[in-house]
Tab-separated table of C-alpha atoms in Angstrom:
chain	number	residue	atom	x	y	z
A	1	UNK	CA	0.000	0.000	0.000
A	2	UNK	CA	3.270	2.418	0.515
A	3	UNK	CA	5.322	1.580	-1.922
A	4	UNK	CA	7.029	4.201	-3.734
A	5	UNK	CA	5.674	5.494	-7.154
A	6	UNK	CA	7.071	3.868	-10.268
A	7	UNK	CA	8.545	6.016	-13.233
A	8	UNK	CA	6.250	5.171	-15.780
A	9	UNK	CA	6.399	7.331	-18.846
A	10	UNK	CA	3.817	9.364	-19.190
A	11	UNK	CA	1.746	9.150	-22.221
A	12	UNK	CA	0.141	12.117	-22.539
A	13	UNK	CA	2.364	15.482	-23.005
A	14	UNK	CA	2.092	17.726	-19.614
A	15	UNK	CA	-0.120	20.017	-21.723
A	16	UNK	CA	-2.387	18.015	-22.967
A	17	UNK	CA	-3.079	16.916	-19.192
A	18	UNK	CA	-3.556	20.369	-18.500
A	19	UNK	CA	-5.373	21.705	-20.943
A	20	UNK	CA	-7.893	18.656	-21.155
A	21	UNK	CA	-7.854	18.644	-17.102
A	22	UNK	CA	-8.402	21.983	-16.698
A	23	UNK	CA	-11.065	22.822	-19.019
A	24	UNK	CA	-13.960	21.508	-17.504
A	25	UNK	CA	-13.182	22.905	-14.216
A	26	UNK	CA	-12.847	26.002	-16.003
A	27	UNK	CA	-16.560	25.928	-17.033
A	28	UNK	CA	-17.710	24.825	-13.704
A	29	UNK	CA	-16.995	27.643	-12.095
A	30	UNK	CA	-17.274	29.849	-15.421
A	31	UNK	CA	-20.874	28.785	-15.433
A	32	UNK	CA	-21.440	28.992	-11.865
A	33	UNK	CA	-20.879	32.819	-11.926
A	34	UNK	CA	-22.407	33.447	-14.569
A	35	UNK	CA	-25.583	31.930	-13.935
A	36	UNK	CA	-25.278	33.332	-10.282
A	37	UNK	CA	-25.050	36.890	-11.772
A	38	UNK	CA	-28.112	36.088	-14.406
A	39	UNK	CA	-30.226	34.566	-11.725
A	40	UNK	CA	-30.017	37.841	-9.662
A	41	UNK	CA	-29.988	39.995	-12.993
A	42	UNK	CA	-32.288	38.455	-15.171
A	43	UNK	CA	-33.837	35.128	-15.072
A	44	UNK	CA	-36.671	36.406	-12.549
A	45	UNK	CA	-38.033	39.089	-15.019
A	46	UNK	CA	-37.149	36.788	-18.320
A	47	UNK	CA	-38.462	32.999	-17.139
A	48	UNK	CA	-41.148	34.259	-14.651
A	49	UNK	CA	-44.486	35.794	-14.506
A	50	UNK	CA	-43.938	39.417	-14.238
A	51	UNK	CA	-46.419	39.521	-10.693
A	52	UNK	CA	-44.597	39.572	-7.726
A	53	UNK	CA	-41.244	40.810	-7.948
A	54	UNK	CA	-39.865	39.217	-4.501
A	55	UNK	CA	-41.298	36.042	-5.399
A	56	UNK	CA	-40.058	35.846	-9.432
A	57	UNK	CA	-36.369	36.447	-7.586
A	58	UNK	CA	-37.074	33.452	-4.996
A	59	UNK	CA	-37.653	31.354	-7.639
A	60	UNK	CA	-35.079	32.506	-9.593
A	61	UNK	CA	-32.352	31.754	-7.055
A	62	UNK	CA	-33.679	28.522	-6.006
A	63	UNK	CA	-33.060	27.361	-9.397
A	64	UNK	CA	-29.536	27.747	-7.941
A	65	UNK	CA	-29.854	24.755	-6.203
A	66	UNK	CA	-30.624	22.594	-8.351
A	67	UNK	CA	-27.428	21.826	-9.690
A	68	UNK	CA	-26.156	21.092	-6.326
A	69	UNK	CA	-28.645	18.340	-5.702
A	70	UNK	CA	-28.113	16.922	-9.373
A	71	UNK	CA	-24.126	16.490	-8.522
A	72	UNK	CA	-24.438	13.705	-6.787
A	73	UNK	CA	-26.865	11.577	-9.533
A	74	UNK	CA	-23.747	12.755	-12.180
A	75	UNK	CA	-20.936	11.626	-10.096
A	76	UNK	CA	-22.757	7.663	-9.442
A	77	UNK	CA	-23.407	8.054	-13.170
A	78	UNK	CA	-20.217	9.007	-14.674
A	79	UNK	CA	-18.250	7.148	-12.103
A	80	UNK	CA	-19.899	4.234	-12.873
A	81	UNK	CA	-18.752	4.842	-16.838
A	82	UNK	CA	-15.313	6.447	-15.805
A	83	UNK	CA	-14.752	3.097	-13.865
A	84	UNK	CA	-16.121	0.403	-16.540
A	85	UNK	CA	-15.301	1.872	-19.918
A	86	UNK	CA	-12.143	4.111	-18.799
A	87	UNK	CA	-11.774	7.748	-18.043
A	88	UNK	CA	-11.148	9.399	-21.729
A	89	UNK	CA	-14.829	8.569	-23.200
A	90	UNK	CA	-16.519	9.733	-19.933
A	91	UNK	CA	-15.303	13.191	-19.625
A	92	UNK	CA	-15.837	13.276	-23.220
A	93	UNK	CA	-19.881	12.531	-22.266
A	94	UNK	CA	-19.594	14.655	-19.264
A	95	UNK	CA	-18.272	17.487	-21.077
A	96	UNK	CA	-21.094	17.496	-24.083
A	97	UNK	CA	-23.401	17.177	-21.172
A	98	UNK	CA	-22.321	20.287	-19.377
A	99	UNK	CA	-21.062	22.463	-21.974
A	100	UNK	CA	-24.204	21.986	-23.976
A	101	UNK	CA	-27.118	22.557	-21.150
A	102	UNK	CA	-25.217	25.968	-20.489
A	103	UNK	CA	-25.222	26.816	-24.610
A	104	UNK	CA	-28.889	25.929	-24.317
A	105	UNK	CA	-29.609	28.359	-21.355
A	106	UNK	CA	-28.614	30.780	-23.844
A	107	UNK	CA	-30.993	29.543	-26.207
A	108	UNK	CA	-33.842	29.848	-23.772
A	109	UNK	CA	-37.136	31.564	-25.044
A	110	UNK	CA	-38.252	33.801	-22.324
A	111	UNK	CA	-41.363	33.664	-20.313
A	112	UNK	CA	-43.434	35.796	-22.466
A	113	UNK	CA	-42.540	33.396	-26.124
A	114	UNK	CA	-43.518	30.122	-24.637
A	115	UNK	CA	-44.977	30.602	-21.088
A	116	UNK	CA	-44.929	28.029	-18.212
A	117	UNK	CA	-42.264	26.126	-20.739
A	118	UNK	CA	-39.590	28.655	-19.902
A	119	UNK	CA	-39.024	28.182	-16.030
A	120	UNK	CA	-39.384	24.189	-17.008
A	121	UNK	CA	-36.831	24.641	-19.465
A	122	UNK	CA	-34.549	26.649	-17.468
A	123	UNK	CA	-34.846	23.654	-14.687
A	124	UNK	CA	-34.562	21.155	-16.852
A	125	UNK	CA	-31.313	22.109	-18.031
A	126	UNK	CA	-29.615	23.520	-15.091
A	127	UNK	CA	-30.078	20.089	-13.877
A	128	UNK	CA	-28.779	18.678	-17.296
A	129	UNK	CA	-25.215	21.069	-15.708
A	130	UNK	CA	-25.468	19.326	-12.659
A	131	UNK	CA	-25.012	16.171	-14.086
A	132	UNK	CA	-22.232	16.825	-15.978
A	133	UNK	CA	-20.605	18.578	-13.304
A	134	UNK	CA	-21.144	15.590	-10.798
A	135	UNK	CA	-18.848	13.682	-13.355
A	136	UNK	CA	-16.766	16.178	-14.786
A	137	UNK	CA	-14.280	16.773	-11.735
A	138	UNK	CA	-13.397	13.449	-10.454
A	139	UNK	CA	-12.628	11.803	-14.207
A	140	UNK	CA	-10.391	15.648	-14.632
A	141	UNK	CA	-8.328	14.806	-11.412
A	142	UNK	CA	-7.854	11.386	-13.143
A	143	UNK	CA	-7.020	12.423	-15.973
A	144	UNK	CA	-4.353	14.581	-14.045
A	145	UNK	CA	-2.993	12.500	-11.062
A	146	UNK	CA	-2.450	9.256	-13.323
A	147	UNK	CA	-0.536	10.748	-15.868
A	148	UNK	CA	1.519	12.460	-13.226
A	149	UNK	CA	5.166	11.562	-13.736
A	150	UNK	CA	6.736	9.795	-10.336
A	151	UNK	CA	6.277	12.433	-7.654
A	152	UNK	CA	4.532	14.860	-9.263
A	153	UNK	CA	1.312	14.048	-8.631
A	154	UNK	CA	0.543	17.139	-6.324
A	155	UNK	CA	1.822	19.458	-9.392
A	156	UNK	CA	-0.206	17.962	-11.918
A	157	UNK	CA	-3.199	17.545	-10.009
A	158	UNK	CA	-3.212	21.817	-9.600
A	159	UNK	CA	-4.323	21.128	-13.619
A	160	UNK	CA	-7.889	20.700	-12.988
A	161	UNK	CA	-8.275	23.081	-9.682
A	162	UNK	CA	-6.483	25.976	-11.902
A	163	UNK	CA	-10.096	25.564	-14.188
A	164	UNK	CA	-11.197	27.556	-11.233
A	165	UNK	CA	-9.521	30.735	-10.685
A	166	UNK	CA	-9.798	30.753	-14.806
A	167	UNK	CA	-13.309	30.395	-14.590
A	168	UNK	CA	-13.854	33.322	-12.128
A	169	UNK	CA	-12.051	35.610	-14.241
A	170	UNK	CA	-13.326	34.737	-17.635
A	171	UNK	CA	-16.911	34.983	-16.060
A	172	UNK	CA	-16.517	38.066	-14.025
A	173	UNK	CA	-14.325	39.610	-16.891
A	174	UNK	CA	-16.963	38.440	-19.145
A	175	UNK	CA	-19.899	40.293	-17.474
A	176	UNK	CA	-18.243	43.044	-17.168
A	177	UNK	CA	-17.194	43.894	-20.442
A	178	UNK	CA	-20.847	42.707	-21.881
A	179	UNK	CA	-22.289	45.189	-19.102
A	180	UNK	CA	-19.935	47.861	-20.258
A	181	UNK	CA	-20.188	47.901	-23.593
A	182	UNK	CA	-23.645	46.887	-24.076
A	183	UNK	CA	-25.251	49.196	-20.897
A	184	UNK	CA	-27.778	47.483	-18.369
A	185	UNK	CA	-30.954	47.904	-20.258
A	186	UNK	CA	-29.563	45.682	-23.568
A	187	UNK	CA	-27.528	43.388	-20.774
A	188	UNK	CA	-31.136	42.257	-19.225
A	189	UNK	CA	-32.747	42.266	-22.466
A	190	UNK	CA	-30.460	40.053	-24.372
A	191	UNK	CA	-26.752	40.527	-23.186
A	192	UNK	CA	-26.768	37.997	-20.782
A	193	UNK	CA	-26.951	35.256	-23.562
A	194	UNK	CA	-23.595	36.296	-24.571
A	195	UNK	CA	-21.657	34.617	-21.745
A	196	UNK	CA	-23.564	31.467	-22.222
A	197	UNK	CA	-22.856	31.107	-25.798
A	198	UNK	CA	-19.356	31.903	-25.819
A	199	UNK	CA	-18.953	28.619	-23.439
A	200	UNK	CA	-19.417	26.847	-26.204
A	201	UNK	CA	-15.615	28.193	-27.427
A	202	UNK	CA	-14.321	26.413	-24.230
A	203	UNK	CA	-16.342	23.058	-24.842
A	204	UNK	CA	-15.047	22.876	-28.574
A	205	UNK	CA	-11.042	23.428	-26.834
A	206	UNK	CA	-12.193	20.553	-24.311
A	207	UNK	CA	-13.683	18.204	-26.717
A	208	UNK	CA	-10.672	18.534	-29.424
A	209	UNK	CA	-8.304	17.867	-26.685
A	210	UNK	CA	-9.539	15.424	-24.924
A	211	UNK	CA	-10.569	13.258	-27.933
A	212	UNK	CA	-6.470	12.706	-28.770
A	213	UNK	CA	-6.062	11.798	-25.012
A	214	UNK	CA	-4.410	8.362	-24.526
A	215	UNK	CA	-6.370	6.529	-21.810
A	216	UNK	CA	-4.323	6.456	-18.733
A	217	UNK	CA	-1.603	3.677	-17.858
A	218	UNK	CA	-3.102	3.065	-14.535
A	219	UNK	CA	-6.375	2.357	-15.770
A	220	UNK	CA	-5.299	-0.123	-18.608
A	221	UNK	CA	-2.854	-1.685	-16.146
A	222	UNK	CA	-5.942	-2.706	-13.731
A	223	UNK	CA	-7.919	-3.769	-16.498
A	224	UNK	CA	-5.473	-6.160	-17.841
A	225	UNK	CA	-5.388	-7.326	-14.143
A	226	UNK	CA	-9.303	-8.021	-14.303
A	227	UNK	CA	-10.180	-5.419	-11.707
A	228	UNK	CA	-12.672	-3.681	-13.345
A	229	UNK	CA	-15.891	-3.861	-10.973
A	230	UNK	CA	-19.671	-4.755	-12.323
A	231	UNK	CA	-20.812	-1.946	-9.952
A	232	UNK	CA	-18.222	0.241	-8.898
A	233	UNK	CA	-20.748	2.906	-7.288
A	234	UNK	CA	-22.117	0.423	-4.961
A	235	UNK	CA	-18.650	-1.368	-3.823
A	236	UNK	CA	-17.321	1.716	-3.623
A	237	UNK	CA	-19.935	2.818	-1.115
A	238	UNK	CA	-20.158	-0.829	0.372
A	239	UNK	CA	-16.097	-0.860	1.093
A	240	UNK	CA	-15.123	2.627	1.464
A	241	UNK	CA	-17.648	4.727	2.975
A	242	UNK	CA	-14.702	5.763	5.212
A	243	UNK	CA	-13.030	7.408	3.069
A	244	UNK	CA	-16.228	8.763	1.371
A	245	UNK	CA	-16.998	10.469	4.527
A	246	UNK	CA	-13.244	11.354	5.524
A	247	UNK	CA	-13.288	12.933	1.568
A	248	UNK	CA	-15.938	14.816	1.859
A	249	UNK	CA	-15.040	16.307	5.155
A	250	UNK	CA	-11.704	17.334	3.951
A	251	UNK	CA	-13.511	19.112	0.915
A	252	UNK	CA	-16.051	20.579	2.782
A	253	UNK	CA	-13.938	23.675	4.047
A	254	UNK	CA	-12.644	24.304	0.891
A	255	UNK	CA	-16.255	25.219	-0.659
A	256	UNK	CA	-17.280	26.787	2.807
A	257	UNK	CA	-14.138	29.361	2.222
A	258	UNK	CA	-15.021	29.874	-1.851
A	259	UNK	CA	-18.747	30.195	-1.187
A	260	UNK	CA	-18.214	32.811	1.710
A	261	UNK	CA	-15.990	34.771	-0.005
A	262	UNK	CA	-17.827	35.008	-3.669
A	263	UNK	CA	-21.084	34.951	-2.533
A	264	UNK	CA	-21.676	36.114	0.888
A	265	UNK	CA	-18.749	38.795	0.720
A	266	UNK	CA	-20.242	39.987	-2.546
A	267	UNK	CA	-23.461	40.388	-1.622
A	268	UNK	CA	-22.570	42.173	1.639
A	269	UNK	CA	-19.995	44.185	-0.098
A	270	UNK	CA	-22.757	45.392	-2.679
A	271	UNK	CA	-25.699	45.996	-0.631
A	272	UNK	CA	-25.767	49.819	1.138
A	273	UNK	CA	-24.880	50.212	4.258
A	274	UNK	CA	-27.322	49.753	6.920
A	275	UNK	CA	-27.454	47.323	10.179
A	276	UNK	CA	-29.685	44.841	10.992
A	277	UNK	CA	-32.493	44.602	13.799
A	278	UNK	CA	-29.920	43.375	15.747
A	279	UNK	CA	-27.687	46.138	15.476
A	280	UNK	CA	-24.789	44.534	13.223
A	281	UNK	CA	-23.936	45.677	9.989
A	282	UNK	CA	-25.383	44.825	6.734
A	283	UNK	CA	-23.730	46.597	3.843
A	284	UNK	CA	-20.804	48.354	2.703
A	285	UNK	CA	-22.150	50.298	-0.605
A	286	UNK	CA	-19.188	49.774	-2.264
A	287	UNK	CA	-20.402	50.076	-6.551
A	288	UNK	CA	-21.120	46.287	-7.977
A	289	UNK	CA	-17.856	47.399	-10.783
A	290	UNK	CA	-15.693	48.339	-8.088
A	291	UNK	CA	-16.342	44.844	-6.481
A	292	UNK	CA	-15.791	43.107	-9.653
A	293	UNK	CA	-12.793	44.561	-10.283
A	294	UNK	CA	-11.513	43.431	-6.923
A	295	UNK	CA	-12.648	39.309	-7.392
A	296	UNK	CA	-10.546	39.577	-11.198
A	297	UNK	CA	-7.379	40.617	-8.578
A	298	UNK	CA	-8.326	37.864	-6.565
A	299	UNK	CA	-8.507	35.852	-9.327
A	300	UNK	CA	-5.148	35.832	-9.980
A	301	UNK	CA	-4.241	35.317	-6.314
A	302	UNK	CA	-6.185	32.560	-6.532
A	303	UNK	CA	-4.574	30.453	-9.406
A	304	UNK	CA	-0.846	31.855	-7.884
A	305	UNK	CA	-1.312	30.076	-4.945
A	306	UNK	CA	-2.849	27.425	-6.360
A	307	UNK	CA	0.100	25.646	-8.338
A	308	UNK	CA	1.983	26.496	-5.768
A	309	UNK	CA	0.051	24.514	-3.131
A	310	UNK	CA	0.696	21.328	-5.612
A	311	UNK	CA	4.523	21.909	-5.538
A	312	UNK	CA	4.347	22.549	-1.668
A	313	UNK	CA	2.102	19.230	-1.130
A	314	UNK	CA	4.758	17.272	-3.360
A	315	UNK	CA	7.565	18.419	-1.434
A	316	UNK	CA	5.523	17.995	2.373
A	317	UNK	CA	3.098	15.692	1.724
A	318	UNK	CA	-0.643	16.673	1.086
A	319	UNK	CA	-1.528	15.587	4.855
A	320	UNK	CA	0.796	17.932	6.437
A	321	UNK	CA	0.391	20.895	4.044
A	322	UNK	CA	-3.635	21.047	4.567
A	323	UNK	CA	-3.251	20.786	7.943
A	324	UNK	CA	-1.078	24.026	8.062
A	325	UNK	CA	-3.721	25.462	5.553
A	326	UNK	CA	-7.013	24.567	7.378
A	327	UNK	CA	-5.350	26.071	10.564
A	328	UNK	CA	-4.337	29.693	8.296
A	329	UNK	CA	-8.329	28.877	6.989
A	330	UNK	CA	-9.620	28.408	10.849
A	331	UNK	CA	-7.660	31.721	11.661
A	332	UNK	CA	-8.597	33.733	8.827
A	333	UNK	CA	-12.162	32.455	9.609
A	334	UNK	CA	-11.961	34.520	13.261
A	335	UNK	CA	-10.422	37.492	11.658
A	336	UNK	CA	-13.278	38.197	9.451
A	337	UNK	CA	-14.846	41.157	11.482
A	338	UNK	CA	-11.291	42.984	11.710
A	339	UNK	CA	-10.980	43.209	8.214
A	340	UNK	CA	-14.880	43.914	7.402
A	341	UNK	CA	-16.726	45.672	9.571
A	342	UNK	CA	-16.467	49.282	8.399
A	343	UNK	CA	-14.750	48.263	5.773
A	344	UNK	CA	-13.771	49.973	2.178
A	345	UNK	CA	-12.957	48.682	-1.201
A	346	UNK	CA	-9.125	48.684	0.008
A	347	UNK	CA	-9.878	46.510	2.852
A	348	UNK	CA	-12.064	43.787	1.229
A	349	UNK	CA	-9.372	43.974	-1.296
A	350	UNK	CA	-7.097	42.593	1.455
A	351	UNK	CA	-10.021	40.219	2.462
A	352	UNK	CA	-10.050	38.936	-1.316
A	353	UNK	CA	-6.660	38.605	-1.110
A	354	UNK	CA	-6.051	36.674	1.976
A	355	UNK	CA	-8.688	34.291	1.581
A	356	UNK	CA	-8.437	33.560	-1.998
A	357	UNK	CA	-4.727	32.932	-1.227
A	358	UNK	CA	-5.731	30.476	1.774
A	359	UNK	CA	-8.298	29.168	-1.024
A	360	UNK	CA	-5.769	28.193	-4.046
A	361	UNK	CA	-3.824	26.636	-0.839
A	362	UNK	CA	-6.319	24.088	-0.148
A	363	UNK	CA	-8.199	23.789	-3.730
A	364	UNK	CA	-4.483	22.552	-5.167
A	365	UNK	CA	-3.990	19.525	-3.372
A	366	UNK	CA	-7.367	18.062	-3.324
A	367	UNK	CA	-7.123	16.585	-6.773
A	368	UNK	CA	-4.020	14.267	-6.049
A	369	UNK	CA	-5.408	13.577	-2.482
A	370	UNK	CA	-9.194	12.425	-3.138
A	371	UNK	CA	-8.412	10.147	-6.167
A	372	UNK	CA	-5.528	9.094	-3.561
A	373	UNK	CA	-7.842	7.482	-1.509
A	374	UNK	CA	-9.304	5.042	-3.035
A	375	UNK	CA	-7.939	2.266	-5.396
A	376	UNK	CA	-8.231	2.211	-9.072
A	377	UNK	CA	-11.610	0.451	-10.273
A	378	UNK	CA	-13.459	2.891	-7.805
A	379	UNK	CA	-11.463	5.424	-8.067
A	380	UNK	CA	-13.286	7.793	-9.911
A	381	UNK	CA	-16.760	7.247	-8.455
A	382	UNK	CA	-14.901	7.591	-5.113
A	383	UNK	CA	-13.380	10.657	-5.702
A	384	UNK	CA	-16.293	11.963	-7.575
A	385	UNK	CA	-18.573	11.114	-4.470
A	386	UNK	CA	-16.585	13.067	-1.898
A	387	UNK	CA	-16.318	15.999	-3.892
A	388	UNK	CA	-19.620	16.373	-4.787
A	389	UNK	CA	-21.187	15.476	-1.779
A	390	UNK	CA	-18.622	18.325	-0.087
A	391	UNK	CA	-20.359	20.694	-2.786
A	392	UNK	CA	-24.206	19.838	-0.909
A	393	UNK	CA	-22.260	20.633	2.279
A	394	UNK	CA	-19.895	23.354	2.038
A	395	UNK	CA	-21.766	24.943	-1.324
A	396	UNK	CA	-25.479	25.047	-0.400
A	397	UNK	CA	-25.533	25.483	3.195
A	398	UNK	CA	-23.291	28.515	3.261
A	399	UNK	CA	-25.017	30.593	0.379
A	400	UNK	CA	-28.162	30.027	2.610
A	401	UNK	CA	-27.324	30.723	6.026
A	402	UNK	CA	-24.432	33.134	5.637
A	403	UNK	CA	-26.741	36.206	5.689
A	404	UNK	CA	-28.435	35.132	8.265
A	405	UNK	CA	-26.281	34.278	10.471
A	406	UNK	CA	-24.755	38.363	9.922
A	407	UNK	CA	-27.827	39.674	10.619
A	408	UNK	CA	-28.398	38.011	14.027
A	409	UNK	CA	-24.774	37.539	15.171
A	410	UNK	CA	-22.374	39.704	12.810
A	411	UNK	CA	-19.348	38.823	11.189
A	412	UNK	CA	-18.525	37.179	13.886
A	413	UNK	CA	-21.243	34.302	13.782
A	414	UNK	CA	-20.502	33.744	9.827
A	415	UNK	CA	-16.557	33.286	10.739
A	416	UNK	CA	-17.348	31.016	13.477
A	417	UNK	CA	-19.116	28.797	10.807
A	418	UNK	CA	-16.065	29.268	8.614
A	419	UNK	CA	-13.757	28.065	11.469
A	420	UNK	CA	-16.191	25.312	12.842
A	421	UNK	CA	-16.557	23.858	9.581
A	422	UNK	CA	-12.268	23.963	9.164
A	423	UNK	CA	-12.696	21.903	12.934
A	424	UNK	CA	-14.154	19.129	10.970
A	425	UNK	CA	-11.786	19.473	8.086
A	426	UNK	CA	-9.022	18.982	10.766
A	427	UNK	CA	-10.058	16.454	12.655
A	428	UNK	CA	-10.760	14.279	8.650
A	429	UNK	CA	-7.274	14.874	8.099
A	430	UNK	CA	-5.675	13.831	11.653
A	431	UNK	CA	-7.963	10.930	10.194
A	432	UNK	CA	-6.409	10.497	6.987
A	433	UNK	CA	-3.114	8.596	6.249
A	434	UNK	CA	-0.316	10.045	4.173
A	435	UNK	CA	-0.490	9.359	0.522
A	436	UNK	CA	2.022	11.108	-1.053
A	437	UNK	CA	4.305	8.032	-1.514
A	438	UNK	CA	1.762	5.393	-3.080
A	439	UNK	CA	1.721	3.489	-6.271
A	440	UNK	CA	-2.048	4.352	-7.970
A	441	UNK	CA	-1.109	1.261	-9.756
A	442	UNK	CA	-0.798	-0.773	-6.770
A	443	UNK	CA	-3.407	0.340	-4.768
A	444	UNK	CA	-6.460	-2.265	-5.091
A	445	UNK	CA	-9.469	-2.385	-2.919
């Protein structure tokens, strides 16, 4: 179980592996913001009756969620494929089924064209980027981690995770430059579409790369061996729900930190300043471009520190470097309302800052250490599992409570969740062995 990793050479050029790793991720969290932002902006006056205003934007942000609880169903699915058929042809199918729901968002028809069809649509294909999500991670961190020369594991898996701080810039970048050019009358009208469509550029980049992809070493080697599983979502769940649960708590911080800090953060940033029946503050009024401006520096902060964390795991170990991280998280968590209350647009640019740094430290390493974890014919429904079930967790929760939790307790209460939540995260890892050192090759369930 510890050997040391053979030097098998890699088939796949080191960008290749990035570029097909990295893509998807890229339009995760691409798509994510930018249906975020048209949610708020535009889907409650475009795919709802025009009635009630409050109750259009509900519905409008609850179709948030929906991705979220579709995860799950994409990562048994696609795990199931990624583990039977190989890890090429289903992030091929993962990617088509992703890219194209968010190209047909685009497409939509509003409320006032077809009616009651519209907010069905809309559902019917955010779910249909749920699905492909749920897949789309785990089979990238494969695709990463096992062509990873000897040692390098932690490097290469940074691929995929750098699809985030990409993501966030191309999307907030992307609004921005629509909104600027275009005004906010044509954005709501029909300026939104733009962002969808142009993730179609990213999908054709994904799909041309990823069909010359080799399929990985490590999975041929274990299907040579006979390993492949009949149901590899159910043994995985029947023989490793430890490390199901130990994954997921691990992950969980991770999305707790990037869901306080892009949603919660913005929204507090952006609303005017006020307090709340309990007397804590609400808003800082700083202007929605002035905010924006701030997550694209962040951006970059983010994907710095984030191929650096891979290098630093490599060299450490991925057990001791996210303990030292989740610590820096736990603290950062309890500094919240020294750096917010009162604060201006240079101060939640130091906010940004910090905990997008804190965030590329723990997003690098997860995609050599969750596909560590489990052996190769479960591997990716195992690390698909964790990670998704970490987005229910860490995603979902926050985005709902987060505001409420400042308006009865302050910043205080919201970085007390932040540092409870790291708690957990610790006490997974104190949990977790080393796996810097093994063989994927030799690891079998």
């Amino acid at each position: 179980m510890s050997a040391p990793a053979a030097a098998v050479q890699p088939r796949n050029s080191a960008r290749q592996v990035a570029i097909a790793s990295l893509v998807g991720t890229a339009i995760e969290f691409y798509d994510y913001y930018i249906y975020a932002a048209a949610a708020v902006l535009v889907f409650n006056t475009q795919f709802f009756p025009k009635g009630d205003a409050s109750i259009a934007t509900l519905l409008s942000l609850s179709t948030l969620a929906l991705a979220f609880v579709a995860r799950p169903v994409g990562s048994a699915l696609f795990g199931h494929f990624g583990d039977r058929i190989g890890r090429k042809r289903t992030l091929v199918a993962s990617l088509l089924t992703m890219g194209l729901s968010t190209v047909a968002i685009g497409l939509l028809p509003s409320y006032e064209q077809i009616g009651v069809w519209a907010p069905i649509l809309l559902c019917v294909f955010r779910i249909g980027q749920g699905i492909g999500l749920g897949g789309e991670w785990g089979g990238a961190a494969l695709v990463a981690t096992e062509n990873a020369p000897a040692g390098r594991r932690g490097w290469f898996g940074t691929f995929p995770q750098l699809g985030a701080p990409i993501g966030l810039f191309l999307a907030n970048g992307g609004f921005f430059l629509v909104s600027y050019f275009l005004g906010p009358e044509a954005m709501v009208a029909w300026g939104w579409r733009i962002p969808f469509l142009l993730s179609f550029v990213m999908v054709a980049v994904g799909l041309y790369v990823r069909l010359n992809l080799q399929e990985s070493h490590v999975f041929e080697q274990a299907e040579k061996a006979g390993r492949k599983l009949h149901a590899p979502v159910a043994a995985v769940l029947r023989q490793h729900g430890r490390a199901i649960l130990l994954g997921t708590l691990i992950m969980t911080t991770t999305y707790v930190l990037f869901y306080l800090m892009t949603a919660f953060v913005q929204v507090y940033s952006k609303s005017p300043v006020g307090t709340s029946p309990a007397g804590h503050p609400t808003g800082l009024g700083i202007p929605a471009n002035i905010f924006t401006g701030i997550l694209l520096i962040g951006a970059i902060v983010f994907g710095i520190f984030t191929s650096l964390s891979g290098v630093l795991a490599d060299a450490m170990g991925r057990r001791l470097w996210l303990i030292l991280v989740t610590l820096g998280i736990m603290a950062f968590g309890l500094a919240m309302p020294a750096l917010l209350t009162n604060g201006t647009p240079m101060t939640v640019l130091v906010f940004i800052i910090i905990g997008l740094a804190l965030m590329g430290c723990t997003f690098g390493p997860m995609a050599a250490l969750l596909p560590e974890m489990f052996p190769t014919e479960v591997r990716y429904s195992g690390a698909s599992l964790a990670y998704n079930f970490a987005s229910i967790v860490g995603a979902s929760i926050p985005t709902l409570v987060a505001l409420d939790l400042n308006k009865n307790f302050g910043l205080w209460g919201v970085g007390l969740y932040l540092a409870a939540n790291g708690l957990l995260t610790l006490g997974a890892l104190l949990a977790t062995r080393e796996t810097r050192l093994l063989d994927l090759t030799l690891v079998k369930a």
